Short mmCIF file of C-alpha atoms in Angstrom, two decimals:
data_model
loop_
_atom_site.label_atom_id
_atom_site.label_comp_id
_atom_site.label_asym_id
_atom_site.label_seq_id
_atom_site.Cartn_x
_atom_site.Cartn_y
_atom_site.Cartn_z
CA MET W 69 -16.85 -20.38 17.10
CA HIS W 70 -14.41 -17.50 16.56
CA THR W 71 -16.03 -14.12 17.33
CA VAL W 72 -15.06 -11.10 15.21
CA ALA W 73 -16.04 -7.64 16.47
CA VAL W 74 -16.02 -4.91 13.82
CA LEU W 75 -15.84 -1.49 15.50
CA ALA W 76 -17.82 1.14 13.57
CA LEU W 77 -17.05 4.69 14.67
CA ASP W 78 -18.70 7.83 13.37
CA GLY W 79 -17.69 8.51 9.77
CA VAL W 80 -16.80 4.86 9.12
CA ILE W 81 -15.79 4.15 5.52
CA PRO W 82 -18.48 1.82 4.09
CA PHE W 83 -16.11 -0.49 2.22
CA ASP W 84 -13.83 -0.86 5.23
CA LEU W 85 -16.84 -1.81 7.33
CA SER W 86 -18.37 -4.27 4.89
CA ALA W 87 -15.19 -6.04 3.70
CA PRO W 88 -14.46 -7.97 6.92
CA ILE W 89 -18.16 -8.64 7.53
CA ASP W 90 -18.52 -10.18 4.09
CA THR W 91 -15.18 -12.01 3.95
CA PHE W 92 -15.41 -13.67 7.37
CA GLY W 93 -19.08 -14.33 6.72
CA ARG W 94 -18.29 -16.30 3.57
CA ALA W 95 -15.90 -18.68 5.32
CA ARG W 96 -17.06 -22.30 5.68
CA LEU W 97 -15.39 -25.30 7.26
CA PRO W 98 -15.07 -28.52 5.21
CA ASP W 99 -18.21 -29.92 6.88
CA GLY W 100 -20.19 -26.78 6.02
CA ARG W 101 -20.16 -25.20 9.48
CA VAL W 102 -19.74 -21.45 9.88
CA PRO W 103 -16.44 -20.76 11.72
CA TYR W 104 -16.94 -17.04 12.47
CA ARG W 105 -19.51 -15.05 14.38
CA VAL W 106 -19.32 -11.41 13.21
CA ARG W 107 -20.64 -8.58 15.39
CA VAL W 108 -20.75 -4.89 14.52
CA CYS W 109 -20.27 -2.70 17.57
CA SER W 110 -19.97 1.01 18.26
CA VAL W 111 -19.98 3.70 20.92
CA GLY W 112 -23.60 4.64 20.16
CA GLU W 113 -26.48 2.90 18.44
CA GLU W 114 -26.05 4.78 15.15
CA VAL W 115 -23.02 6.05 13.26
CA SER W 116 -22.70 7.92 9.98
CA ALA W 117 -21.20 6.01 7.05
CA GLY W 118 -21.03 8.54 4.25
CA ALA W 119 -24.26 8.39 2.28
CA PHE W 120 -26.13 6.36 4.90
CA THR W 121 -26.36 5.61 8.62
CA VAL W 122 -25.41 2.33 10.30
CA ARG W 123 -27.19 0.98 13.36
CA ALA W 124 -24.77 -1.10 15.42
CA PRO W 125 -26.48 -3.85 17.44
CA TYR W 126 -23.61 -4.12 19.95
CA GLY W 127 -21.80 -1.67 22.22
CA LEU W 128 -18.19 -1.60 23.33
CA GLU W 129 -18.80 -4.61 25.58
CA ALA W 130 -18.44 -6.69 22.40
CA LEU W 131 -14.72 -5.89 22.39
CA ALA W 132 -14.19 -7.88 25.58
CA GLU W 133 -16.02 -10.89 24.11
CA ALA W 134 -14.19 -10.95 20.77
CA ASP W 135 -11.38 -13.19 19.60
CA THR W 136 -10.57 -10.71 16.82
CA ILE W 137 -11.30 -6.97 16.63
CA ILE W 138 -11.35 -5.15 13.29
CA LEU W 139 -10.86 -1.37 13.11
CA PRO W 140 -12.23 0.02 9.82
CA GLY W 141 -11.08 3.45 8.72
CA VAL W 142 -13.09 6.61 9.25
CA ALA W 143 -13.31 9.55 6.87
CA GLU W 144 -11.68 11.96 9.33
CA PRO W 145 -9.66 10.10 11.99
CA PRO W 146 -10.20 11.96 15.28
CA GLU W 147 -7.29 13.37 17.27
CA GLU W 148 -8.64 11.53 20.32
CA LEU W 149 -10.59 8.29 20.34
CA PRO W 150 -14.16 8.36 21.67
CA PRO W 151 -14.49 7.61 25.40
CA GLY W 152 -13.94 3.96 26.26
CA VAL W 153 -12.51 2.93 22.89
CA ALA W 154 -8.78 3.10 23.66
CA GLU W 155 -9.31 1.51 27.07
CA GLY W 156 -11.41 -1.27 25.55
CA LEU W 157 -8.82 -2.01 22.88
CA ARG W 158 -5.91 -2.01 25.33
CA THR W 159 -7.76 -4.32 27.70
CA ALA W 160 -8.61 -6.67 24.85
CA ALA W 161 -4.98 -6.65 23.70
CA ALA W 162 -3.80 -7.46 27.22
CA ASN W 163 -6.12 -10.46 27.18
CA GLY W 164 -4.58 -11.72 23.95
CA THR W 165 -7.28 -10.58 21.51
CA ARG W 166 -6.11 -10.19 17.92
CA ILE W 167 -6.62 -6.65 16.59
CA ALA W 168 -6.42 -5.58 12.94
CA SER W 169 -6.96 -2.25 11.21
CA ILE W 170 -8.13 -1.53 7.68
CA CYS W 171 -6.79 1.39 5.63
CA VAL W 172 -6.77 4.60 7.72
CA GLY W 173 -8.10 2.59 10.64
CA ALA W 174 -4.37 2.40 11.41
CA PHE W 175 -4.69 5.96 12.80
CA LEU W 176 -7.23 4.68 15.35
CA PHE W 177 -5.02 1.70 16.13
CA ALA W 178 -1.88 3.81 16.54
CA ALA W 179 -3.72 6.23 18.84
CA THR W 180 -3.97 3.45 21.43
CA GLY W 181 -0.18 3.11 21.59
CA LEU W 182 -0.44 -0.59 20.77
CA LEU W 183 1.51 -0.19 17.52
CA ASP W 184 4.47 1.59 19.15
CA GLY W 185 7.71 -0.12 18.18
CA LEU W 186 5.98 -2.20 15.50
CA ARG W 187 5.86 -2.16 11.71
CA ALA W 188 2.51 -1.12 10.25
CA THR W 189 0.90 0.01 7.02
CA THR W 190 -2.03 2.09 5.83
CA HIS W 191 -3.22 3.53 2.53
CA TRP W 192 -0.11 4.81 0.74
CA TYR W 193 -1.65 8.27 0.44
CA ALA W 194 -1.90 8.56 4.24
CA ALA W 195 1.35 6.80 5.16
CA ALA W 196 3.46 9.94 5.58
CA ARG W 197 0.84 11.50 7.83
CA LEU W 198 0.63 8.37 9.99
CA ALA W 199 4.42 8.34 10.37
CA GLU W 200 4.40 12.03 11.29
CA LEU W 201 1.69 11.68 13.94
CA HIS W 202 3.05 8.43 15.38
CA PRO W 203 6.85 8.44 15.05
CA ARG W 204 7.19 5.33 17.23
CA VAL W 205 5.40 3.29 14.58
CA THR W 206 7.48 2.06 11.62
CA VAL W 207 5.20 2.80 8.66
CA ASP W 208 5.73 0.73 5.49
CA PRO W 209 3.64 2.15 2.60
CA ASN W 210 4.71 -0.53 0.12
CA VAL W 211 2.87 -3.61 1.39
CA LEU W 212 -0.74 -4.81 1.34
CA TYR W 213 -0.74 -5.80 5.00
CA VAL W 214 1.57 -6.33 7.96
CA ASP W 215 1.14 -9.25 10.35
CA ASN W 216 2.90 -8.76 13.69
CA GLY W 217 1.22 -11.82 15.17
CA GLN W 218 -1.38 -10.35 17.51
CA PHE W 219 -1.63 -7.01 15.68
CA LEU W 220 -2.22 -6.57 11.95
CA THR W 221 -2.66 -3.56 9.68
CA SER W 222 -3.73 -3.39 6.05
CA ALA W 223 -3.50 -0.89 3.24
CA GLY W 224 -6.47 0.74 1.54
CA ALA W 225 -9.63 -0.69 0.04
CA ALA W 226 -9.13 -4.18 -1.47
CA ALA W 227 -6.11 -4.87 0.75
CA ALA W 228 -8.65 -5.46 3.52
CA LEU W 229 -9.74 -8.58 1.66
CA ASP W 230 -6.14 -9.79 1.42
CA MET W 231 -5.63 -9.36 5.15
CA CYS W 232 -8.93 -11.02 6.08
CA LEU W 233 -8.17 -14.01 3.85
CA HIS W 234 -4.72 -14.21 5.47
CA MET W 235 -6.32 -14.33 8.93
CA ILE W 236 -8.77 -17.01 7.82
CA ARG W 237 -5.84 -19.08 6.57
CA ARG W 238 -4.05 -18.60 9.89
CA ASP W 239 -7.15 -19.67 11.82
CA PHE W 240 -8.48 -22.58 9.76
CA GLY W 241 -5.95 -23.40 7.02
CA SER W 242 -5.51 -22.78 3.31
CA ALA W 243 -8.49 -24.85 2.14
CA VAL W 244 -10.98 -22.78 4.15
CA ALA W 245 -9.29 -19.55 3.08
CA ALA W 246 -9.26 -20.61 -0.57
CA HIS W 247 -13.00 -21.32 -0.41
CA ALA W 248 -13.63 -17.87 1.06
CA ALA W 249 -11.45 -16.33 -1.66
CA ARG W 250 -13.38 -18.10 -4.42
CA SER W 251 -16.68 -16.97 -2.87
CA SER W 252 -15.37 -13.39 -2.87
CA VAL W 253 -14.06 -13.79 -6.46
CA MET W 254 -10.59 -12.97 -5.14
CA PRO W 255 -7.21 -14.69 -5.52
CA LEU W 256 -5.91 -16.07 -2.25
CA GLU W 257 -2.52 -14.49 -3.06
CA ARG W 258 -2.07 -11.39 -5.21
CA GLU W 259 1.12 -10.38 -7.00
CA GLY W 260 3.18 -7.39 -5.98
CA GLY W 261 2.39 -4.94 -3.21
CA GLN W 262 0.85 -1.57 -2.53
CA ALA W 263 3.86 0.16 -4.08
CA GLN W 264 2.57 -0.54 -7.60
CA PHE W 265 -0.46 1.68 -6.93
CA ILE W 266 1.55 4.62 -5.60
CA VAL W 267 1.91 7.67 -7.79
CA HIS W 268 5.70 8.03 -7.69
CA ASP W 269 6.12 11.77 -7.98
CA LEU W 270 9.59 13.05 -8.62
CA PRO W 271 11.14 14.79 -5.60
CA PRO W 272 10.14 18.43 -6.10
CA ALA W 273 12.44 21.39 -6.31
CA PRO W 274 11.17 24.79 -5.19
CA ALA W 275 9.95 26.99 -8.04
CA GLY W 276 12.83 29.13 -9.24
CA ALA W 277 15.44 26.84 -7.66
CA THR W 278 18.80 26.85 -9.39
CA LEU W 279 18.41 23.20 -10.39
CA GLU W 280 14.99 23.58 -12.01
CA PRO W 281 16.30 23.87 -15.61
CA LEU W 282 18.60 20.90 -15.04
CA LEU W 283 15.71 18.76 -13.74
CA HIS W 284 13.68 19.49 -16.86
CA TRP W 285 16.68 18.58 -19.00
CA LEU W 286 17.18 15.31 -17.12
CA GLU W 287 13.55 14.33 -17.54
CA ASP W 288 13.71 15.08 -21.28
CA HIS W 289 16.92 13.06 -21.72
CA CYS W 290 16.41 10.20 -19.24
CA ASP W 291 16.48 7.71 -22.12
CA ARG W 292 20.22 8.36 -22.48
CA ASP W 293 23.12 7.00 -20.47
CA LEU W 294 23.86 10.00 -18.23
CA PRO W 295 26.91 9.56 -15.98
CA LEU W 296 27.22 11.91 -13.04
CA GLU W 297 30.10 13.75 -14.72
CA GLU W 298 27.96 14.67 -17.72
CA ILE W 299 25.12 15.87 -15.49
CA ALA W 300 27.56 18.01 -13.51
CA ALA W 301 29.03 19.45 -16.71
CA LYS W 302 25.55 20.33 -17.94
CA ALA W 303 24.92 22.11 -14.62
CA GLY W 304 28.28 23.88 -14.80
CA MET W 305 29.51 22.63 -11.44
CA SER W 306 31.65 19.90 -9.91
CA THR W 307 30.13 16.52 -9.07
CA ARG W 308 30.60 17.27 -5.37
CA THR W 309 28.75 20.58 -5.63
CA LEU W 310 26.05 18.96 -7.77
CA ASN W 311 25.41 16.28 -5.14
CA ARG W 312 25.21 18.90 -2.40
CA ARG W 313 22.81 21.11 -4.37
CA PHE W 314 20.61 18.10 -5.20
CA ARG W 315 20.40 17.15 -1.54
CA GLU W 316 19.52 20.70 -0.59
CA GLN W 317 16.87 21.23 -3.26
CA THR W 318 15.34 17.78 -3.89
CA GLY W 319 16.32 15.70 -0.86
CA THR W 320 17.95 13.02 -3.00
CA THR W 321 20.94 12.41 -5.28
CA PRO W 322 21.11 13.11 -9.03
CA LEU W 323 21.24 9.43 -9.94
CA GLN W 324 18.37 8.49 -7.60
CA TRP W 325 16.31 11.30 -9.10
CA LEU W 326 17.16 10.07 -12.59
CA HIS W 327 16.20 6.48 -11.71
CA ARG W 328 12.82 7.71 -10.47
CA ALA W 329 12.24 9.70 -13.68
CA ARG W 330 13.08 6.61 -15.75
CA VAL W 331 10.70 4.42 -13.76
CA ARG W 332 7.91 6.94 -14.23
CA ARG W 333 8.46 6.93 -17.99
CA ALA W 334 8.53 3.12 -17.96
CA GLN W 335 5.20 3.03 -16.10
CA HIS W 336 3.69 5.29 -18.76
CA LEU W 337 4.97 3.06 -21.57
CA LEU W 338 3.73 -0.11 -19.84
CA GLU W 339 0.30 1.46 -19.39
CA THR W 340 -0.10 2.87 -22.90
CA THR W 341 1.96 0.78 -25.34
CA PRO W 342 2.45 -2.89 -26.23
CA TYR W 343 6.24 -2.48 -26.42
CA PRO W 344 8.22 -5.44 -25.06
CA VAL W 345 10.25 -5.02 -21.89
CA GLU W 346 13.49 -5.03 -23.88
CA ARG W 347 12.41 -2.00 -25.91
CA ILE W 348 11.14 -0.13 -22.84
CA ALA W 349 14.44 -0.79 -21.07
CA VAL W 350 16.27 0.96 -23.94
CA GLN W 351 13.77 3.81 -24.22
CA THR W 352 14.04 4.59 -20.52
CA GLY W 353 17.82 4.56 -20.35
CA PHE W 354 18.31 1.42 -18.28
CA GLY W 355 20.45 -0.22 -20.93
CA SER W 356 19.57 -3.83 -20.19
CA PRO W 357 16.26 -5.58 -19.42
CA THR W 358 17.81 -7.07 -16.28
CA ALA W 359 18.79 -3.68 -14.87
CA PHE W 360 15.36 -2.33 -15.79
CA ARG W 361 13.49 -5.17 -14.08
CA GLU W 362 15.59 -4.90 -10.91
CA ARG W 363 15.15 -1.13 -10.59
CA PHE W 364 11.45 -1.27 -11.46
CA ARG W 365 10.77 -3.91 -8.82
CA ARG W 366 12.78 -1.94 -6.25
CA VAL W 367 10.74 1.24 -6.81
CA VAL W 368 7.30 -0.12 -7.73
CA GLY W 369 7.30 -3.36 -5.76
CA THR W 370 6.34 -5.64 -8.63
CA SER W 371 7.65 -6.74 -12.02
CA PRO W 372 7.07 -4.77 -15.24
CA GLN W 373 4.97 -7.65 -16.58
CA ALA W 374 2.75 -7.74 -13.49
CA TYR W 375 2.38 -3.95 -13.58
CA ARG W 376 1.30 -4.08 -17.23
CA ARG W 377 -1.20 -6.82 -16.46
CA SER W 378 -2.78 -4.61 -13.78
CA PHE W 379 -2.65 -1.24 -15.51
CA GLY W 380 -1.94 -1.77 -19.21
CA ALA W 381 -4.36 -1.07 -22.02
CA GLY W 382 -4.32 -4.75 -23.04
CA ARG W 383 -2.94 -4.32 -26.56
CA GLY W 384 -0.95 -7.24 -27.95
CA ASP W 385 2.19 -7.31 -30.08
CA GLY W 386 3.06 -10.96 -30.31
CA ILE W 387 4.52 -11.23 -26.81
CA GLN W 388 1.19 -10.38 -25.14
CA ALA W 389 0.85 -7.11 -23.29
CA ARG W 390 -0.36 -8.96 -20.21
CA GLU W 391 2.37 -11.47 -19.58
CA PRO W 392 2.36 -13.69 -16.48
CA GLY W 393 4.07 -12.02 -13.52
CA THR W 394 6.36 -13.45 -10.90
CA GLY W 395 6.40 -13.38 -7.14
CA SER W 396 3.42 -13.15 -4.79
CA ARG W 397 1.66 -10.54 -2.72
#
């Protein structure tokens, strides 16, 4: 039997704690046997979990006995791990134990140094902070989970289920994982990635910056074909000066900024209207549906159709507002 130790530290996020317990607990082999033994462990007997308290039946010794260790997120990741935690995780890793983090549990994982030099993910909202605190970790905020073999990390909330189902499939095959997915009322594979849930804010310009009027004009006219020369003429400067000023004040180029503004408008139209993709492509200045789909997928991480299916209001117009998507998560 494969033993899974779920480490609950003080302030553990309830969903992060319960998701692996429930998902691994639902797994069944074809003959009906239970393949996983799940143990909740902690530094002390009781830990806070938001609105309630959790009593952990196992201590840190459970880490040494586990085949897989899960690190749920905590509400306020500590600057230093509690005594014995980092040492226990490093020892387990040296012995070949698989370790996976959920959501901001990646901060706990990265604090051990085990993720140094590896690609990892966390909730998109916390990704920049994780990259800042742990520069040796390559943080990818656009995916649901990252599997480095022995070490795995997942994004926020429901992405924990995706990662757990992925591990079940690795351990016991697709049939067992599919059964666990059905029991959890989850698809075994989901379309897109975490990028579709990110609020793609436009790169800001400081209040009163010289480009601020131009940025407002670009956002109001992003449905038009706007070559760089026209943007520069509107700003009253050369294209070279325009590019330099954009870099200084927004951290990006005029055309990249414009693409982001168009994608934001497209997201709004997909969420609130039944307009077909062809019409949205025109209304957002992309010109052709192909160019629109390519740019949208590059920024959002999924197709316009899949995004509408997830976030649209569900209104129909003859082509169905919730068209089948492509690709897989």
